[in-house]
Amino acid sequence: MKVLCVIDSLGSGGAQRQMVNLSCGLKARGHEVEMFVYFPQFSFFRPEVEAAQIPIREVRKGRGFSFKVLFTLTSLLRKQKFDAVISFLSVPNFYSEVAKLLAWSPTPLIVSERNSSLSEPSRFRSSLFGCLHYFASAVVANSKSHADWLCKTPWLRSKTYTIYNGYNIPQPASPRHTSNRLPFHYLVVGRIHKQKNGLKLIEALTLYAAQNLALPSISWAGRQETDDESVRLRKDMEKRLDEQKLLKERWEWLGERNDIPKLLTKCDALIHVSLYEGLPNVVCEAFIAGCPVIASNVCDHPLLINEPARGFVCDPQSPESICNAIERFESQSNAERAVQGRNARAYAETNLSVRKMVDEYEKLIAILRKRPSWTSHKKPTSSQRADR
């Protein structure tokens, strides 16, 4: 089977990580895989793709809409005989859907939305992308909550699927630290962006300090976004930290890191109080590391955490709720926290492997290839759907 995988870049983002995992997983199954990117200058995962001997087709895109990207992709669909095209993220999905329409290609197109509906600030853009999904053969969400939202659109109900992220899960699990020394140590992983809710976390820790006369240590790993709003946010966070001497002493900026699995084995829990998510890679990676998670109660987080089985959830808009979740985690015994870690690892092994993700995409492609034409969207049976 010949598959074209379309995404904006091979940068360090979560969607890029998953596209690389899927592409390499399909290649390992013996399929012929190619990738198409239009920001080749972002190449964090390029060595991994090249090591798998997957060809990378590149177009260099500037700011705004690019006819070059659209026409190159349209030409590919006309001239190359792909068995399926898989696209991740809204803008690559847009180019893929319009290219399929212009090429009048019968090739099945699977577009995947990788975040929450809350991530799209423009109602016009959201409506446009939803309308263009009519020309896709299937729409995949990587969270049940977003799939439910997509199904509110009548023409998407029959072709919306949920496929969770997939990871290479090492066997056996990496050993976790067993120190009983205080203070507790937490890891935050995420770009410096309003979505990741850093100011509310600082407010919660300030409240924690007032109530407990102590503080845990916090390490934040993630890149600094360069847009004006994110730069201002970092300055606001720094200002809040400067106002809290003890908190600043316990807070460490790690910057962008490529050793997150190792960091997860050295913390007591991951804190992930984002305002919205698709299926967050870092929560899944924490589970793989056998690490409990304190997360916001948004999107699929409550299903993933299954409080208190694998951690605790909180209201991301409430510093009191975030503080309470941290205190609840710390009030447990060492044995109870160890059980949460084992539960997290077991969940990952069952639900979050690359093998399972590739299986589900292969099944979906097989379903789509049996349809008589690209405009036919026969409603799948419950056994055919890739939902969990």
XYZ file of C-alpha atoms in Angstrom:
388
model
C 0.000 0.000 0.000
C 1.298 3.454 -0.954
C 0.505 6.265 1.509
C 1.205 9.999 1.418
C 1.402 11.709 4.835
C 0.865 15.482 4.803
C 1.790 17.881 7.615
C 3.210 21.396 7.917
C 6.683 20.459 9.179
C 8.853 17.990 11.041
C 9.201 20.385 13.973
C 8.996 19.428 17.632
C 5.214 19.666 18.085
C 2.872 16.955 19.314
C 1.058 16.516 15.984
C 4.402 16.237 14.209
C 5.510 13.616 16.729
C 2.392 11.566 15.988
C 2.669 11.907 12.222
C 6.243 10.653 12.406
C 5.184 7.742 14.634
C 2.403 6.831 12.200
C 4.592 7.168 9.108
C 7.384 5.076 10.586
C 4.847 2.546 11.892
C 3.295 2.139 8.445
C 6.751 1.859 6.886
C 7.703 -0.863 9.384
C 4.610 -2.816 8.259
C 5.988 -2.899 4.716
C 3.921 -0.066 3.252
C 5.411 2.473 0.847
C 5.266 5.824 2.654
C 6.090 9.366 1.556
C 5.828 12.631 3.502
C 4.874 16.102 2.266
C 5.867 19.202 4.283
C 5.882 22.914 3.510
C 8.031 24.257 6.353
C 11.173 22.136 5.804
C 13.274 24.500 7.928
C 11.702 22.986 11.044
C 13.397 19.592 11.178
C 13.395 18.273 14.758
C 12.112 14.828 13.667
C 13.821 14.708 10.256
C 16.623 12.328 11.391
C 14.014 9.805 12.538
C 12.153 9.983 9.219
C 15.349 9.694 7.210
C 16.483 6.746 9.329
C 13.253 4.968 8.349
C 14.102 5.723 4.685
C 10.883 7.645 4.102
C 11.140 10.146 1.204
C 10.258 13.736 2.142
C 8.677 15.981 -0.502
C 9.256 19.632 0.357
C 7.720 22.942 -0.653
C 8.858 26.114 1.091
C 5.852 28.176 2.130
C 5.883 31.851 3.058
C 3.327 33.784 5.064
C -0.362 33.365 4.303
C -2.005 31.225 1.657
C 0.347 29.463 -0.765
C -0.702 28.539 -4.326
C 2.622 26.741 -4.651
C 1.728 24.332 -1.845
C -1.763 23.777 -3.254
C -0.676 23.205 -6.849
C 2.214 20.924 -5.867
C -0.091 18.790 -3.753
C -2.737 18.760 -6.507
C -0.129 17.606 -9.012
C 0.972 14.826 -6.679
C -2.572 13.534 -6.350
C -3.037 13.607 -10.136
C 0.237 11.951 -11.104
C 0.991 9.566 -8.224
C -1.105 6.491 -7.512
C -1.499 6.644 -3.754
C -3.761 4.189 -1.952
C -4.444 6.779 0.747
C -3.518 10.288 1.853
C -3.354 11.098 5.565
C -3.195 14.723 6.690
C -2.732 16.145 10.192
C -3.671 19.669 11.415
C -6.174 22.218 10.123
C -4.096 24.046 7.504
C -2.528 20.899 5.962
C -6.051 19.433 5.977
C -7.271 22.517 4.090
C -4.608 22.146 1.388
C -5.224 18.384 1.129
C -8.999 18.741 0.783
C -8.819 21.508 -1.835
C -6.110 19.590 -3.729
C -8.285 16.470 -3.747
C -11.168 18.522 -5.138
C -9.028 20.185 -7.842
C -7.432 16.883 -8.838
C -10.820 15.140 -8.706
C -8.864 12.307 -7.146
C -10.494 9.025 -6.085
C -7.712 8.475 -3.541
C -9.159 8.159 -0.011
C -8.244 11.208 2.080
C -8.117 10.954 5.872
C -7.838 14.311 7.649
C -7.073 14.435 11.346
C -7.835 17.239 13.760
C -5.341 17.186 16.628
C -6.742 19.662 19.112
C -9.942 20.840 20.751
C -12.604 22.922 19.040
C -11.675 25.596 21.609
C -8.281 26.038 19.939
C -9.739 27.765 16.869
C -10.319 31.450 17.707
C -11.959 32.313 14.385
C -15.533 31.140 13.824
C -15.101 31.770 10.084
C -12.002 29.563 9.878
C -13.682 26.874 11.944
C -16.748 26.904 9.668
C -14.592 26.885 6.520
C -12.560 23.900 7.695
C -15.760 22.082 8.684
C -17.295 22.657 5.256
C -14.165 21.429 3.470
C -14.299 18.189 5.467
C -17.164 17.264 3.121
C -14.490 16.440 0.538
C -12.510 14.210 2.915
C -13.193 10.502 3.008
C -12.864 10.359 6.792
C -12.224 12.776 9.639
C -10.201 11.501 12.577
C -10.067 13.115 16.000
C -7.488 11.995 18.543
C -9.933 12.545 21.407
C -13.482 11.395 22.017
C -14.590 14.829 23.144
C -13.545 16.435 19.861
C -15.092 13.610 17.836
C -18.383 14.266 19.657
C -18.114 17.944 18.719
C -17.412 17.111 15.070
C -20.459 14.842 14.955
C -22.684 17.842 15.635
C -22.120 18.735 11.967
C -24.604 16.629 9.952
C -22.281 15.750 7.047
C -19.543 14.581 9.435
C -21.564 12.156 11.564
C -21.114 9.219 9.215
C -17.377 9.617 8.732
C -15.928 10.790 12.035
C -13.608 8.445 13.888
C -11.559 8.524 17.076
C -8.024 7.143 16.999
C -5.821 7.790 20.003
C -2.150 8.691 19.742
C 0.403 5.915 19.452
C 3.860 5.602 21.038
C 6.836 3.291 20.999
C 6.516 1.859 24.501
C 9.794 0.480 25.857
C 9.765 -2.825 27.696
C 10.251 -2.995 30.571
C 9.141 0.332 31.991
C 11.893 2.788 32.928
C 12.628 2.693 36.671
C 11.117 5.584 38.613
C 12.690 7.381 41.540
C 11.656 6.104 44.972
C 12.945 8.886 47.208
C 10.698 9.821 50.131
C 12.405 13.181 50.632
C 10.373 16.363 50.606
C 9.531 18.641 48.930
C 7.591 16.975 46.149
C 8.913 17.580 42.655
C 6.575 18.196 39.701
C 7.212 18.463 35.985
C 5.319 20.737 33.585
C 5.784 20.114 29.867
C 4.429 22.548 27.305
C 5.223 25.575 25.197
C 4.971 28.983 26.833
C 1.478 29.843 25.583
C -1.813 30.870 27.163
C -3.243 27.408 26.422
C -0.864 25.901 28.985
C -2.261 28.137 31.751
C 0.980 29.082 33.468
C -0.373 32.107 35.351
C -3.144 30.104 37.013
C -0.590 27.479 38.051
C 1.540 30.182 39.683
C -1.545 31.520 41.477
C -2.338 28.002 42.701
C 1.192 27.518 44.033
C 1.048 30.906 45.746
C -2.134 29.745 47.480
C -0.457 26.428 48.333
C 2.420 28.285 50.001
C 0.033 30.361 52.109
C -1.863 27.280 53.268
C 1.067 24.919 53.809
C 4.008 27.211 54.613
C 6.014 25.189 52.094
C 6.273 24.615 48.359
C 7.052 21.765 45.997
C 9.656 22.276 43.273
C 8.517 22.844 39.697
C 10.444 22.226 36.469
C 8.907 23.584 33.249
C 10.139 22.081 29.977
C 9.004 23.626 26.702
C 9.845 26.110 24.009
C 9.131 29.809 24.212
C 6.636 30.809 21.529
C 7.671 34.011 19.754
C 4.301 35.664 19.130
C 3.700 38.876 21.063
C 1.056 37.391 23.341
C 3.282 34.505 24.418
C 6.265 36.789 25.004
C 4.086 38.999 27.231
C 2.851 35.918 29.051
C 6.401 34.828 29.880
C 7.132 38.319 31.235
C 3.970 38.209 33.355
C 4.935 34.798 34.725
C 8.439 36.031 35.530
C 6.952 39.052 37.314
C 4.695 36.829 39.434
C 7.657 34.623 40.311
C 9.721 37.663 41.290
C 6.966 38.594 43.743
C 7.185 35.152 45.402
C 10.780 34.602 46.514
C 10.373 30.994 47.683
C 8.401 30.017 44.585
C 11.046 31.522 42.334
C 13.704 29.497 44.157
C 11.692 26.308 43.568
C 10.885 27.085 39.907
C 13.186 25.999 37.071
C 12.840 26.843 33.371
C 14.282 23.930 31.390
C 13.603 25.192 27.866
C 12.891 22.833 24.988
C 14.101 19.321 25.830
C 14.394 16.025 23.970
C 14.707 13.897 27.126
C 11.134 14.189 28.449
C 10.827 10.433 29.208
C 13.897 10.666 31.447
C 12.549 13.780 33.191
C 9.250 11.987 33.843
C 11.027 9.211 35.735
C 12.521 11.775 38.124
C 9.381 13.649 39.182
C 6.573 12.720 41.555
C 3.862 13.678 39.058
C 3.203 15.597 35.882
C 1.143 18.782 36.228
C -0.824 19.586 33.079
C -3.505 22.214 33.732
C -4.031 23.380 30.143
C -7.227 25.164 29.122
C -7.928 22.804 26.212
C -6.301 19.848 24.478
C -6.740 17.163 21.887
C -5.013 14.108 23.290
C -1.887 15.580 24.928
C 1.322 13.749 24.109
C 2.846 14.591 27.449
C 0.044 12.958 29.458
C 0.427 9.833 27.338
C 4.207 9.921 27.796
C 3.734 10.295 31.547
C 1.584 7.168 31.568
C 4.265 5.292 29.623
C 6.780 6.353 32.276
C 4.444 5.138 35.038
C 4.019 8.708 36.242
C 0.766 9.933 37.868
C -0.805 13.073 36.397
C -2.561 16.128 37.840
C -4.558 17.522 34.923
C -7.310 19.981 34.060
C -10.799 18.510 33.740
C -11.123 19.412 30.039
C -11.666 17.368 26.885
C -10.554 13.723 27.378
C -8.524 14.354 30.546
C -11.169 12.939 32.925
C -11.336 9.729 30.849
C -7.563 9.418 30.769
C -7.010 10.139 34.462
C -10.055 8.247 35.762
C -9.574 9.924 39.147
C -8.035 8.657 41.391
C -6.825 5.655 39.371
C -4.056 7.503 37.512
C -4.025 10.898 39.213
C -6.361 13.819 39.886
C -8.214 16.437 37.842
C -8.982 20.075 38.588
C -10.724 23.135 37.206
C -8.022 24.976 35.197
C -9.736 28.329 35.776
C -9.608 27.937 39.559
C -6.303 28.298 41.462
C -8.119 26.835 44.479
C -9.031 23.706 42.513
C -5.489 23.291 41.163
C -4.065 23.735 44.651
C -6.538 21.214 46.052
C -5.582 18.614 43.437
C -1.905 18.969 44.351
C -2.724 18.639 48.061
C -4.871 15.551 47.409
C -2.004 13.931 45.528
C 0.446 14.675 48.320
C -1.937 13.461 51.060
C -1.740 9.918 49.692
C 0.670 7.331 50.977
C 3.725 6.319 48.954
C 1.989 3.014 48.222
C -1.090 4.764 46.832
C 1.010 6.953 44.552
C 2.896 3.872 43.372
C -0.412 2.204 42.454
C -1.373 5.267 40.417
C 1.904 4.987 38.534
C 1.371 1.284 37.793
C -2.188 1.980 36.643
C -0.890 4.685 34.302
C 1.658 2.339 32.762
C -0.913 -0.441 32.299
C -3.284 1.972 30.549
C -0.543 3.067 28.149
C 0.408 -0.488 27.254
C -3.207 -1.350 26.440
C -4.338 1.824 24.670
C -1.432 3.988 23.514
C 0.965 1.879 21.455
C 2.089 2.648 17.896
C 0.955 -0.855 17.008
C -2.618 -0.097 18.035
C -2.653 3.270 16.238
C -1.278 1.779 13.009
C -3.777 -1.096 13.231
C -6.646 1.366 13.373
C -5.413 3.485 10.465
C -4.899 0.340 8.373
C -8.454 -0.785 9.160
C -9.834 2.639 8.288
C -7.960 2.749 4.969
C -9.292 -0.719 4.149
C -12.853 0.477 4.802
C -12.411 3.564 2.616
C -10.832 1.685 -0.275
C -13.893 -0.581 -0.490
C -16.191 2.364 -1.128
C -17.210 2.740 -4.789
C -16.163 6.379 -5.141
C -14.577 9.221 -3.192
C -17.913 11.005 -2.914
C -19.589 8.009 -1.314
C -19.771 8.218 2.472
C -21.667 5.127 3.532
C -22.307 5.160 7.252
C -19.949 2.703 9.002
C -21.250 0.120 11.412
C -20.286 0.265 15.059
C -17.793 -2.552 14.500
C -16.077 -0.558 11.752
C -15.693 2.656 13.700
C -12.302 3.335 15.229
C -13.843 4.775 18.381
C -12.821 3.729 21.855
